[in-house]
Short mmCIF file of N, CA, C and O in Angstrom, two decimals:
data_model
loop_
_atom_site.label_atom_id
_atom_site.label_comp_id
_atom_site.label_asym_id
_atom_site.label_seq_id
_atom_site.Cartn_x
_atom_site.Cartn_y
_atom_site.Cartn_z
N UNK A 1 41.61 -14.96 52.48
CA UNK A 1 42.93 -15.47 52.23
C UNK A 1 42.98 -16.09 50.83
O UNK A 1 41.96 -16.74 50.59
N UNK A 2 44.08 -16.06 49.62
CA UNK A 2 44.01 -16.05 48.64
C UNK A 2 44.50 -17.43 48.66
O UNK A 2 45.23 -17.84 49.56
N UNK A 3 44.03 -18.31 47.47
CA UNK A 3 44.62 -19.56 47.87
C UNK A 3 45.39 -19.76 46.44
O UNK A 3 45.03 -19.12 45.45
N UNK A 4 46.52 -20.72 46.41
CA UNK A 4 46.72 -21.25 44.60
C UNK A 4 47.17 -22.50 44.69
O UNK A 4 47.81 -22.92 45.66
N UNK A 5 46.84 -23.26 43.57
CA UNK A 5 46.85 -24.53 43.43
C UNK A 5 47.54 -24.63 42.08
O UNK A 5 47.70 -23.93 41.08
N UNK A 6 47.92 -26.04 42.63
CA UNK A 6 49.08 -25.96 41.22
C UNK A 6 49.23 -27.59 40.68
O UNK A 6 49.47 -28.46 41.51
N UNK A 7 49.10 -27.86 39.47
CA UNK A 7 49.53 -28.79 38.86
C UNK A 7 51.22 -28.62 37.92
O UNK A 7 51.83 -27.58 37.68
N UNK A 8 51.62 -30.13 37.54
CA UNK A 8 52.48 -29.31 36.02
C UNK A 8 52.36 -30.96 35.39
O UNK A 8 51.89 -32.00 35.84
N UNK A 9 52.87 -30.69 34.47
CA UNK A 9 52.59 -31.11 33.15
C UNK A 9 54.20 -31.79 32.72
O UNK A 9 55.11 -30.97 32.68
N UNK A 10 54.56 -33.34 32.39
CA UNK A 10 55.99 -33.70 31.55
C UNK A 10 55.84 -33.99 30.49
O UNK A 10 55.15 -35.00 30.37
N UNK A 11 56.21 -33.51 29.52
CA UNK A 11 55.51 -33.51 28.04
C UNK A 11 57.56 -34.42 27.38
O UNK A 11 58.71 -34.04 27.58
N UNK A 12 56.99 -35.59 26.64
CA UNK A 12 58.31 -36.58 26.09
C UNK A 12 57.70 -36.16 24.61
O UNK A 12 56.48 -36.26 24.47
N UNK A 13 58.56 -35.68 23.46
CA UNK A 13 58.33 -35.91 22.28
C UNK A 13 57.77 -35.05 21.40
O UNK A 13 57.43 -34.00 21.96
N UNK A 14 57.51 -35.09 20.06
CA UNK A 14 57.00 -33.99 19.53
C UNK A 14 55.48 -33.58 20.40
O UNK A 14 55.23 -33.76 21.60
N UNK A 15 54.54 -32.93 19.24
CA UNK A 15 53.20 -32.83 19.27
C UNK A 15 52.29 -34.08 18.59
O UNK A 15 51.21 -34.48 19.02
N UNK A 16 52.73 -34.40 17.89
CA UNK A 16 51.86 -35.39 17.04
C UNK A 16 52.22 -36.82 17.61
O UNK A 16 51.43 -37.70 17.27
N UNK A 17 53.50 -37.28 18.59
CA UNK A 17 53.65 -38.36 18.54
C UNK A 17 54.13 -38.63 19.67
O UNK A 17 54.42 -39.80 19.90
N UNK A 18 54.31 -37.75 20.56
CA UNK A 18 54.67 -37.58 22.40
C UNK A 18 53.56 -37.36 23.00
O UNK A 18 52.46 -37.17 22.48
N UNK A 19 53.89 -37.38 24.35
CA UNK A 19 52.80 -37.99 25.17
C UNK A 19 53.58 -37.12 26.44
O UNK A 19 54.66 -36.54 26.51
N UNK A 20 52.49 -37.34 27.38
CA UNK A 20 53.01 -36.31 29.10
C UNK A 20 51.76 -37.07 29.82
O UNK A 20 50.97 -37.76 29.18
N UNK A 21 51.70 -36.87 31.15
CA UNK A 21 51.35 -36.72 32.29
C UNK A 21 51.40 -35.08 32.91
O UNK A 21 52.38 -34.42 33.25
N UNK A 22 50.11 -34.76 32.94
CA UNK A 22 49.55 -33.72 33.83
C UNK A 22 49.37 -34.13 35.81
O UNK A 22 48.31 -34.71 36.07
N UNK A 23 50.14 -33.90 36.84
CA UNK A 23 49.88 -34.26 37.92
C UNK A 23 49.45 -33.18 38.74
O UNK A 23 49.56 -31.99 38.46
N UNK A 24 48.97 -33.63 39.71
CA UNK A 24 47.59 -32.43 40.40
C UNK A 24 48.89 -32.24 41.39
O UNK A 24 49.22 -33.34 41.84
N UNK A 25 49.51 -31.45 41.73
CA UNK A 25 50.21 -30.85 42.89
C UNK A 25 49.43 -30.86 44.21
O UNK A 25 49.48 -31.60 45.19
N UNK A 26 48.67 -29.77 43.90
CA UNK A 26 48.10 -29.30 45.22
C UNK A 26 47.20 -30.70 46.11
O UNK A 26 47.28 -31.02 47.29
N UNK A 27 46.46 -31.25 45.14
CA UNK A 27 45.48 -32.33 45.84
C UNK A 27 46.01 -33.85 46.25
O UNK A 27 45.44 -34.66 46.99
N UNK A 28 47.78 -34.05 45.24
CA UNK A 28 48.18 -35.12 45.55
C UNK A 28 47.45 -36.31 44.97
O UNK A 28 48.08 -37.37 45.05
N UNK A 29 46.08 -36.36 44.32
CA UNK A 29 45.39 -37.07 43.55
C UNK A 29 46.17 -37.62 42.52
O UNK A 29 45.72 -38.57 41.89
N UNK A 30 47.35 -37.15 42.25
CA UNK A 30 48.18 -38.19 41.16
C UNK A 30 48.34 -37.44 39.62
O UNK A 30 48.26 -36.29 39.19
N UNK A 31 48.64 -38.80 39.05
CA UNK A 31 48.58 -37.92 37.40
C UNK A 31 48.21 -38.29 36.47
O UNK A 31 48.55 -39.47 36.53
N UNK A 32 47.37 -38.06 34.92
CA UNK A 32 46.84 -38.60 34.47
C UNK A 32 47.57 -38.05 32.97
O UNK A 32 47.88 -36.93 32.54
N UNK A 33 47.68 -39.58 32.40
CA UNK A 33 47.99 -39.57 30.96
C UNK A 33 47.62 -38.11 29.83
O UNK A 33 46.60 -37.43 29.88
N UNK A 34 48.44 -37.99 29.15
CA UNK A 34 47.98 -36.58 28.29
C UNK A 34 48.84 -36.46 26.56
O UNK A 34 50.00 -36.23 26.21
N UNK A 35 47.96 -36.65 26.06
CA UNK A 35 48.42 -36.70 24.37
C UNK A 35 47.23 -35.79 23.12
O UNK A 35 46.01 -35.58 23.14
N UNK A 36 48.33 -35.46 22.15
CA UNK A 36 47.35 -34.76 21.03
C UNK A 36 46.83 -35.90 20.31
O UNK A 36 47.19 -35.60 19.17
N UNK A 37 46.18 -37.10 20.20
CA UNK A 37 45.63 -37.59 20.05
C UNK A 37 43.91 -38.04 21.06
O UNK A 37 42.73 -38.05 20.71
N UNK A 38 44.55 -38.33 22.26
CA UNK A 38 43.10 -37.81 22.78
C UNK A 38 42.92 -36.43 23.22
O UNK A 38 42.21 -36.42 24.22
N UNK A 39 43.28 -35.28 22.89
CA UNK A 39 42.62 -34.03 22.58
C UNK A 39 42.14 -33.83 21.24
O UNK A 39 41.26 -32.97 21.20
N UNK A 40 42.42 -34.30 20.18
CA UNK A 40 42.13 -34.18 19.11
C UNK A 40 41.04 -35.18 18.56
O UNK A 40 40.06 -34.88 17.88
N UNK A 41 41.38 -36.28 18.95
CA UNK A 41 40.60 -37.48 18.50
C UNK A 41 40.16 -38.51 19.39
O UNK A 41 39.27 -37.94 20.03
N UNK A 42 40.25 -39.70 19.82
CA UNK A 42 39.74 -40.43 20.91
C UNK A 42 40.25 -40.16 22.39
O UNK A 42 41.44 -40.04 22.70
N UNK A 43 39.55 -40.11 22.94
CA UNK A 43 40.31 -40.04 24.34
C UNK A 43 40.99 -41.14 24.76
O UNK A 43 41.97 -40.97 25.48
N UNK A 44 40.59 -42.46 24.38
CA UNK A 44 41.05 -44.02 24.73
C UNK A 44 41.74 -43.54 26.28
O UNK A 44 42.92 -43.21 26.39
N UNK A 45 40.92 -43.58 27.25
CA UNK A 45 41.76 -43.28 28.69
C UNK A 45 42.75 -42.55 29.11
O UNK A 45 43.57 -42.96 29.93
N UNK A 46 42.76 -41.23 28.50
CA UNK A 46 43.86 -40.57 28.60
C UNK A 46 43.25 -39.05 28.64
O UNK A 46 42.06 -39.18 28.34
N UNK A 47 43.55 -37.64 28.89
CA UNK A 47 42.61 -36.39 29.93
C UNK A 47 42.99 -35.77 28.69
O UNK A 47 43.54 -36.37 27.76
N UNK A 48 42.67 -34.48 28.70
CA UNK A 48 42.99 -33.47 27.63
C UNK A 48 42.96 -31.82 28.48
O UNK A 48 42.22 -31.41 29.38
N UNK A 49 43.67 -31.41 28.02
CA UNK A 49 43.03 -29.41 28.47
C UNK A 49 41.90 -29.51 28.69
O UNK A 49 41.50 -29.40 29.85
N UNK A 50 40.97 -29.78 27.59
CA UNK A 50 39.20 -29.12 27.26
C UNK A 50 38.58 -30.05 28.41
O UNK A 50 37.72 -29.70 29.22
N UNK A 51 39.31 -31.57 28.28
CA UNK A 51 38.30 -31.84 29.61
C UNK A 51 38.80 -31.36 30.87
O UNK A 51 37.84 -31.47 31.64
N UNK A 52 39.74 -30.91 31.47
CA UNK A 52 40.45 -30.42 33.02
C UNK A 52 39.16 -29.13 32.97
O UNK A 52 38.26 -29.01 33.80
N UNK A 53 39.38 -28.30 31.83
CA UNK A 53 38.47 -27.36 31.69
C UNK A 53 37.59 -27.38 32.30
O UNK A 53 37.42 -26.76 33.34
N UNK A 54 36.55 -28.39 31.57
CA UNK A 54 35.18 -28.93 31.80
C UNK A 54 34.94 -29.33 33.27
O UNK A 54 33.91 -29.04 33.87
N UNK A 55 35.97 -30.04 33.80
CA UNK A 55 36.05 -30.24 35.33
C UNK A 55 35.81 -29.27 36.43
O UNK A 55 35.05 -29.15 37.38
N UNK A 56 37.06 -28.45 35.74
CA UNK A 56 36.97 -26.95 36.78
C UNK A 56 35.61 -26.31 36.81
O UNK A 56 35.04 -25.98 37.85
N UNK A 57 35.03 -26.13 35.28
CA UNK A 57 34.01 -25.11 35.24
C UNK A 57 32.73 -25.52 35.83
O UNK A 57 31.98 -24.79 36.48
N UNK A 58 32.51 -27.14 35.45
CA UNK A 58 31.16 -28.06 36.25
C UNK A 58 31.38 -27.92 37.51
O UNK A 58 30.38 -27.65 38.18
N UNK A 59 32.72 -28.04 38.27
CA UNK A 59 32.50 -27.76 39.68
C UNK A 59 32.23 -25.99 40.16
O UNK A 59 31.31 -25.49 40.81
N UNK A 60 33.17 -25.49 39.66
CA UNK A 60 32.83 -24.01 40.32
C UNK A 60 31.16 -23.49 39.61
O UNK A 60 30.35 -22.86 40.29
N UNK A 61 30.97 -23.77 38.60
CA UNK A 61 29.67 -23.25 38.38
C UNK A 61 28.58 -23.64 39.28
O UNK A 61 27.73 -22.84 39.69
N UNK A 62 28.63 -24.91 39.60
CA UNK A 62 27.95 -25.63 40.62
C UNK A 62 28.19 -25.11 42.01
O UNK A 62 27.25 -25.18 42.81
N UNK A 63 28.86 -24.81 42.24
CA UNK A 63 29.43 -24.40 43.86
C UNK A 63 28.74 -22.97 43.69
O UNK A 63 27.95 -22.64 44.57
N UNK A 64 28.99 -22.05 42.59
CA UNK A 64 28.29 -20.79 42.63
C UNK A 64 26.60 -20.49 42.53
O UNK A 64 25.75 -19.67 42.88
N UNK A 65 26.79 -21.86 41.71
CA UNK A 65 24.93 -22.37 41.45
C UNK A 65 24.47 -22.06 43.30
O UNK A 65 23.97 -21.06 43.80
N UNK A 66 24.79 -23.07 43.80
CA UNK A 66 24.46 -23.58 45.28
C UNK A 66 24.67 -22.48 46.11
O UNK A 66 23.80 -22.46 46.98
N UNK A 67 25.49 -21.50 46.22
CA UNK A 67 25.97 -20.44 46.90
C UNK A 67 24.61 -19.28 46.83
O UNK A 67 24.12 -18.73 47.82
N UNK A 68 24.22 -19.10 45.52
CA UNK A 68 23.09 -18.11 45.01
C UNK A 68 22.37 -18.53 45.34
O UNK A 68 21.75 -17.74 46.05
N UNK A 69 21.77 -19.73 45.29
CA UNK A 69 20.37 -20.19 46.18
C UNK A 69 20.04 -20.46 46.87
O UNK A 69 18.86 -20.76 47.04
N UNK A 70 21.22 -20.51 47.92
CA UNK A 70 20.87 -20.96 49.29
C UNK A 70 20.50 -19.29 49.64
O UNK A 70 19.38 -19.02 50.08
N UNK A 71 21.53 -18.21 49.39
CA UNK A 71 21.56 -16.54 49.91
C UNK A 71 20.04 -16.25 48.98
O UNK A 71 19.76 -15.06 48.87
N UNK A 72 19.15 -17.16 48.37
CA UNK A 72 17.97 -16.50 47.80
C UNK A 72 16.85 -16.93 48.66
O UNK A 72 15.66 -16.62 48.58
N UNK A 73 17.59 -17.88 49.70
CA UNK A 73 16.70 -18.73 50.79
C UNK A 73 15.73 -19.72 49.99
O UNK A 73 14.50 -19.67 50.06
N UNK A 74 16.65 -20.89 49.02
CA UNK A 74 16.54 -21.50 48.36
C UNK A 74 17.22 -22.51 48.35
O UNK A 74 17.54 -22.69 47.18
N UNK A 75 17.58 -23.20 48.91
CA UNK A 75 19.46 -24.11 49.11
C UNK A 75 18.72 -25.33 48.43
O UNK A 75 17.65 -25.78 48.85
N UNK A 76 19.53 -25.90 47.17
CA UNK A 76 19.19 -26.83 46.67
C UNK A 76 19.82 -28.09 47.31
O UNK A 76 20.86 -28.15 47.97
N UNK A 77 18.82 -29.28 46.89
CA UNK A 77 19.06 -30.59 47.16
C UNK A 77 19.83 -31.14 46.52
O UNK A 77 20.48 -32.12 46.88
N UNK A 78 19.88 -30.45 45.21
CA UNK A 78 21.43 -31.56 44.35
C UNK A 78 21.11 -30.59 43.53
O UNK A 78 20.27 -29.69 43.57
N UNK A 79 22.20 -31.02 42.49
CA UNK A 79 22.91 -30.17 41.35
C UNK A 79 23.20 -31.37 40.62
O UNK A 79 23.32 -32.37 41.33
N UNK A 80 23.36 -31.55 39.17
CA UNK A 80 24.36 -32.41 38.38
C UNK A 80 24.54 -31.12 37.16
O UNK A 80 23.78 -30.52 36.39
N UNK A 81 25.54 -31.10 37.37
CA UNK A 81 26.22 -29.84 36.02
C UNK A 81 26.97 -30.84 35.58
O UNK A 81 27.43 -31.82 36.18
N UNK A 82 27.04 -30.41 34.19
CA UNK A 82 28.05 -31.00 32.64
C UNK A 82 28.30 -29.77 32.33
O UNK A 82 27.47 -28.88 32.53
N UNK A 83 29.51 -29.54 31.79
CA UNK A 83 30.66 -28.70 31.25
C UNK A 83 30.93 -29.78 29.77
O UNK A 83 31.43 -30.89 29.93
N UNK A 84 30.54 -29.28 28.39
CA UNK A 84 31.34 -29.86 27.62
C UNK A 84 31.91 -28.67 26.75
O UNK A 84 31.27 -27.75 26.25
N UNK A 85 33.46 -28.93 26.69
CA UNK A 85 34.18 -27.98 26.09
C UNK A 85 34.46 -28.66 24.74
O UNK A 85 34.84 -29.83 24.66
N UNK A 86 34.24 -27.87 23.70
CA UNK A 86 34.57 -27.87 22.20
C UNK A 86 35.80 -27.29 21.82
O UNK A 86 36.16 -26.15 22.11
N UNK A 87 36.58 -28.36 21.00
CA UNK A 87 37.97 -27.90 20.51
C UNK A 87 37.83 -28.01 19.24
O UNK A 87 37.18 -28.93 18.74
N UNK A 88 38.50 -26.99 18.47
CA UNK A 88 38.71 -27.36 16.81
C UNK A 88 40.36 -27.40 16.31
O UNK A 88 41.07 -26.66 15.63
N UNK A 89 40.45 -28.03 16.67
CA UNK A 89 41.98 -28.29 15.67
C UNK A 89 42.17 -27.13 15.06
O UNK A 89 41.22 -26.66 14.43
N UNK A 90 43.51 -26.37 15.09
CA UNK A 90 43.49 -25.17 13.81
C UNK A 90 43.31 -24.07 14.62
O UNK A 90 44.15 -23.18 14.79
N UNK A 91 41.98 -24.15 15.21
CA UNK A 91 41.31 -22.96 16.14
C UNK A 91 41.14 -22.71 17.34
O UNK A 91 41.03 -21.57 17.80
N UNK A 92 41.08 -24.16 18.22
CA UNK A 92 41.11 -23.72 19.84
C UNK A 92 40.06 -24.17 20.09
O UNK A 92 39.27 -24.69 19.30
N UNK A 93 39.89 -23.98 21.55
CA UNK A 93 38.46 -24.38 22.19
C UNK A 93 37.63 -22.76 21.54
O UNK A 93 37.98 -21.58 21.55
N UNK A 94 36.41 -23.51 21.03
CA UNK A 94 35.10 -22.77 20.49
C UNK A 94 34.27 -22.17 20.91
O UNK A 94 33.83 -21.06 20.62
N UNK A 95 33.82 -23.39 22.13
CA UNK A 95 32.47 -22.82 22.71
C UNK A 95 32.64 -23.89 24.15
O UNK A 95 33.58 -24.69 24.15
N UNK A 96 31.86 -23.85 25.14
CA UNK A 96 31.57 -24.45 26.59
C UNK A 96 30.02 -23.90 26.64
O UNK A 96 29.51 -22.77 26.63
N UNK A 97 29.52 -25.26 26.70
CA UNK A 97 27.53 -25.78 27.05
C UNK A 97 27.81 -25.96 28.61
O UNK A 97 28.56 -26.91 28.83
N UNK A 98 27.59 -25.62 29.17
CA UNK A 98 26.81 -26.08 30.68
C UNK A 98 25.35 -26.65 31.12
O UNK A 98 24.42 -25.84 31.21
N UNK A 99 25.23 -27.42 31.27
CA UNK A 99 23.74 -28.12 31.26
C UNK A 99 23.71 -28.23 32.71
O UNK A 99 24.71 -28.87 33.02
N UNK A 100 23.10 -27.95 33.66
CA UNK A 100 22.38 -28.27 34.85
C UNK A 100 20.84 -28.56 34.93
O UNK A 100 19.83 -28.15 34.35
N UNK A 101 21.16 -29.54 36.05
CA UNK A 101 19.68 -30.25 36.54
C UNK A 101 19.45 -30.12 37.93
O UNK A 101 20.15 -30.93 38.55
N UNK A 102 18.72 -29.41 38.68
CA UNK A 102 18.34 -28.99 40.20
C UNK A 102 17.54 -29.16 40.51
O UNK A 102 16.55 -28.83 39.87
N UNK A 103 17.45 -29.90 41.87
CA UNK A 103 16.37 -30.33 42.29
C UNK A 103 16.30 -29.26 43.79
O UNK A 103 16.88 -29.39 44.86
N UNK A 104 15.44 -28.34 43.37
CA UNK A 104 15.33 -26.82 44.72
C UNK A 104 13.94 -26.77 44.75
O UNK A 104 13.12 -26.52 43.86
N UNK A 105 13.76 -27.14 46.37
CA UNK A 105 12.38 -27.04 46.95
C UNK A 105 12.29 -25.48 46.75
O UNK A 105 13.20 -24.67 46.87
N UNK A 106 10.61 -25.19 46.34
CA UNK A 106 10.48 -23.55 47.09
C UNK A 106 10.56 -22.80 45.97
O UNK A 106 10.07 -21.70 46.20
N UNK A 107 11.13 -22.93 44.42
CA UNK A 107 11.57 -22.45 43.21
C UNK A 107 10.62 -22.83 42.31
O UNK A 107 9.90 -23.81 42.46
N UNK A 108 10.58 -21.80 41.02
CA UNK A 108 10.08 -22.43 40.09
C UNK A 108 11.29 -21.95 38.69
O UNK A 108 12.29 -21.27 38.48
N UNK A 109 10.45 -22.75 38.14
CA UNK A 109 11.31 -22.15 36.35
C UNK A 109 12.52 -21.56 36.14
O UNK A 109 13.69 -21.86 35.94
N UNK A 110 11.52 -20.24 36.29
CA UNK A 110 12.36 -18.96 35.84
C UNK A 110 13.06 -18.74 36.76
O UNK A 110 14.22 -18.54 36.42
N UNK A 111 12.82 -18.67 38.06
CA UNK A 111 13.96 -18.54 39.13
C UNK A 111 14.94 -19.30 38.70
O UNK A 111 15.85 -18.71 38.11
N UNK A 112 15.00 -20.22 38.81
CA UNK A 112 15.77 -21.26 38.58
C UNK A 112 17.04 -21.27 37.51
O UNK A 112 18.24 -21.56 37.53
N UNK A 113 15.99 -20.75 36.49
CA UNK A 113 17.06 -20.74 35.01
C UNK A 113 17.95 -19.11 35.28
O UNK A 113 19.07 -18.80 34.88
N UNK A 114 17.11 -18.39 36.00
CA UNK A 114 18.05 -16.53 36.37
C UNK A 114 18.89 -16.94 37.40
O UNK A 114 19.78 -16.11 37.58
N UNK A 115 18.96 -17.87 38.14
CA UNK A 115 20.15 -18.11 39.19
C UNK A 115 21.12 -19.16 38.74
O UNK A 115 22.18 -19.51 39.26
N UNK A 116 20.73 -19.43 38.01
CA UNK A 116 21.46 -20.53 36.54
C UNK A 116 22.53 -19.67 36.00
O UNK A 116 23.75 -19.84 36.08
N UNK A 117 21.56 -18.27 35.15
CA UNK A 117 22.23 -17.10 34.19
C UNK A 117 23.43 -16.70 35.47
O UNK A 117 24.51 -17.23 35.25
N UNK A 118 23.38 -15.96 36.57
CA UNK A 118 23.86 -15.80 37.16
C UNK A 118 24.88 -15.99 37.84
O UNK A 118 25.67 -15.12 38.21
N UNK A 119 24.97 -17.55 38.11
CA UNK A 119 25.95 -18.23 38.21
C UNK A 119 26.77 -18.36 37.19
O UNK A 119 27.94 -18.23 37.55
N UNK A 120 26.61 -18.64 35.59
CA UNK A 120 27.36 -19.09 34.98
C UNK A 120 27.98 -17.67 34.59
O UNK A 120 29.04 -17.73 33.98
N UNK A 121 27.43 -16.32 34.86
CA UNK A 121 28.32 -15.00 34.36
C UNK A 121 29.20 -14.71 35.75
O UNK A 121 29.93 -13.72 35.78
N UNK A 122 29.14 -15.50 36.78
CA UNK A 122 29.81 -14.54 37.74
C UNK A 122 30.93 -15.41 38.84
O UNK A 122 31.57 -15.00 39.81
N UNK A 123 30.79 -17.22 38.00
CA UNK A 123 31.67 -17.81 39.22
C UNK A 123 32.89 -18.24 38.50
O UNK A 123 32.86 -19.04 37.55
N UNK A 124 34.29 -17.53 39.10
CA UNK A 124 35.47 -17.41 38.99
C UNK A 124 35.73 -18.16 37.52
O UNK A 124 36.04 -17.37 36.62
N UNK A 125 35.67 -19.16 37.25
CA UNK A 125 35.92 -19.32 36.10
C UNK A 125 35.48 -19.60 34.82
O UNK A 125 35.99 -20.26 33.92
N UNK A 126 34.35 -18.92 34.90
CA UNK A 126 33.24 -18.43 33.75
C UNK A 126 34.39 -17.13 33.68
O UNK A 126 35.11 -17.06 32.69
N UNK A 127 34.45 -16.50 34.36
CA UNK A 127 34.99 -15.18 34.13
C UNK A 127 36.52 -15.18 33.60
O UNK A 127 37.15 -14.30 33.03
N UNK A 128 36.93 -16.65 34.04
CA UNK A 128 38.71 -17.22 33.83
C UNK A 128 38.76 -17.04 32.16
O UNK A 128 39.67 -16.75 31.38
N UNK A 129 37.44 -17.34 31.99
CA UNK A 129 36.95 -17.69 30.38
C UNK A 129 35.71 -16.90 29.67
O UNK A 129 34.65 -17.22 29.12
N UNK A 130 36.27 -15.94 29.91
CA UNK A 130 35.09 -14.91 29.34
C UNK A 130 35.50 -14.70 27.64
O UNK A 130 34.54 -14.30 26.98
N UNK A 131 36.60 -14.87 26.96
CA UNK A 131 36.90 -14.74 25.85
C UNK A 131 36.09 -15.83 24.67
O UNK A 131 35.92 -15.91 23.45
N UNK A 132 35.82 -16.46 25.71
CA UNK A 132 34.86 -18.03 25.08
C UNK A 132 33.55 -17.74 25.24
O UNK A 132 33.06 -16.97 26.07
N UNK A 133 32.75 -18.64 24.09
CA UNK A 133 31.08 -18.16 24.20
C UNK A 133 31.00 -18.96 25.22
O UNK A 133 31.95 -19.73 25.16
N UNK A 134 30.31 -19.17 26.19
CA UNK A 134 29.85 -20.08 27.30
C UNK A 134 28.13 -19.85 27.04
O UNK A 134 27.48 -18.81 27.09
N UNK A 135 27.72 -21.19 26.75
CA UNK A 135 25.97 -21.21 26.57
C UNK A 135 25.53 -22.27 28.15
O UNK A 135 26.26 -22.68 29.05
N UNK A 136 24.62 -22.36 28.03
CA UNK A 136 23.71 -22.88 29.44
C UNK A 136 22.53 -23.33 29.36
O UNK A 136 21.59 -22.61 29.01
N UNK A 137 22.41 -24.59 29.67
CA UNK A 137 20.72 -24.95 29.53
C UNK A 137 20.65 -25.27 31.36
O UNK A 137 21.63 -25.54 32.05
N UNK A 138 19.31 -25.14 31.82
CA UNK A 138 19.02 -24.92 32.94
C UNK A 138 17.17 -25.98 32.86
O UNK A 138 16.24 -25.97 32.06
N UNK A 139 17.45 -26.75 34.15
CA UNK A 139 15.86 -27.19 33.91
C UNK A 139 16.01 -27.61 35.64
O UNK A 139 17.02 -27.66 36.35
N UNK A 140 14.71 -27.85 35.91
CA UNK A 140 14.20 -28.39 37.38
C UNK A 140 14.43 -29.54 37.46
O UNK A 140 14.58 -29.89 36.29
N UNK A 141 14.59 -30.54 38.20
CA UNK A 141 14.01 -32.29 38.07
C UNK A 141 12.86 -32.60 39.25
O UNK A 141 12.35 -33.72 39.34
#
């Protein structure tokens, strides 16, 4: 069954000097401040695109992480994934690092870092964002 989730976005004012609220529809979690100043420059408590990005991709990469290793008869004990998305003014988001740290009885290394590779080419929104370099560091703890 296909599911969709939906936020939207009230944007007051130009680009350089207006401001919005992004609110989560589907989860009811609320809404969080949104300006081209913290996308561009400090965040001072306020969300951006690149980080919602970063959100989405640390969780689904992780969920696909966990999915592949449990079906390798491997099911890990934890995960901590980071998603940091790079923006350039002018140019757009650049690049997305994924860093994971797994702690999987039964694995070594290289397993580890190929179900890493794996995950990050094949869960939904790695692929949302295939036009972007997406890099990956992968280690045991």
């Amino acid at each position: 069954m296909a599911t969709t989730r939906s936020a939207h976005t009230v944007w007051d004012g130009d680009l350089l000097r207006g401001n919005g609220v992004v609110t989560f529809d589907s989860s009811g979690i609320g809404g969080q401040p949104v300006s081209w100043p913290s996308r561009a420059e400090q965040a001072n408590g306020k969300t951006s695109p690149e980080e919602l990005i970063a959100a989405a991709h640390s969780s689904c990469f992780s969920m696909a992480l966990s999915h592949g290793l449990a079906g390798a008869g491997t099911p890990p004990t934890r995960l901590v994934t980071s998603a940091d998305v790079t923006f350039q003014p002018g140019e757009g988001i650049t690049g997305i690092h994924l860093t994971v740290e797994g702690t999987v009885p039964g694995i070594d290394a290289d397993a580890f870092a190929a179900a890493a590779a794996d995950a990050k080419a094949n869960c939904p929104v790695s692929q949302a964002l295939a036009g972007t370099t997406i890099t990956l560091s992968a280690q045991l703890t």
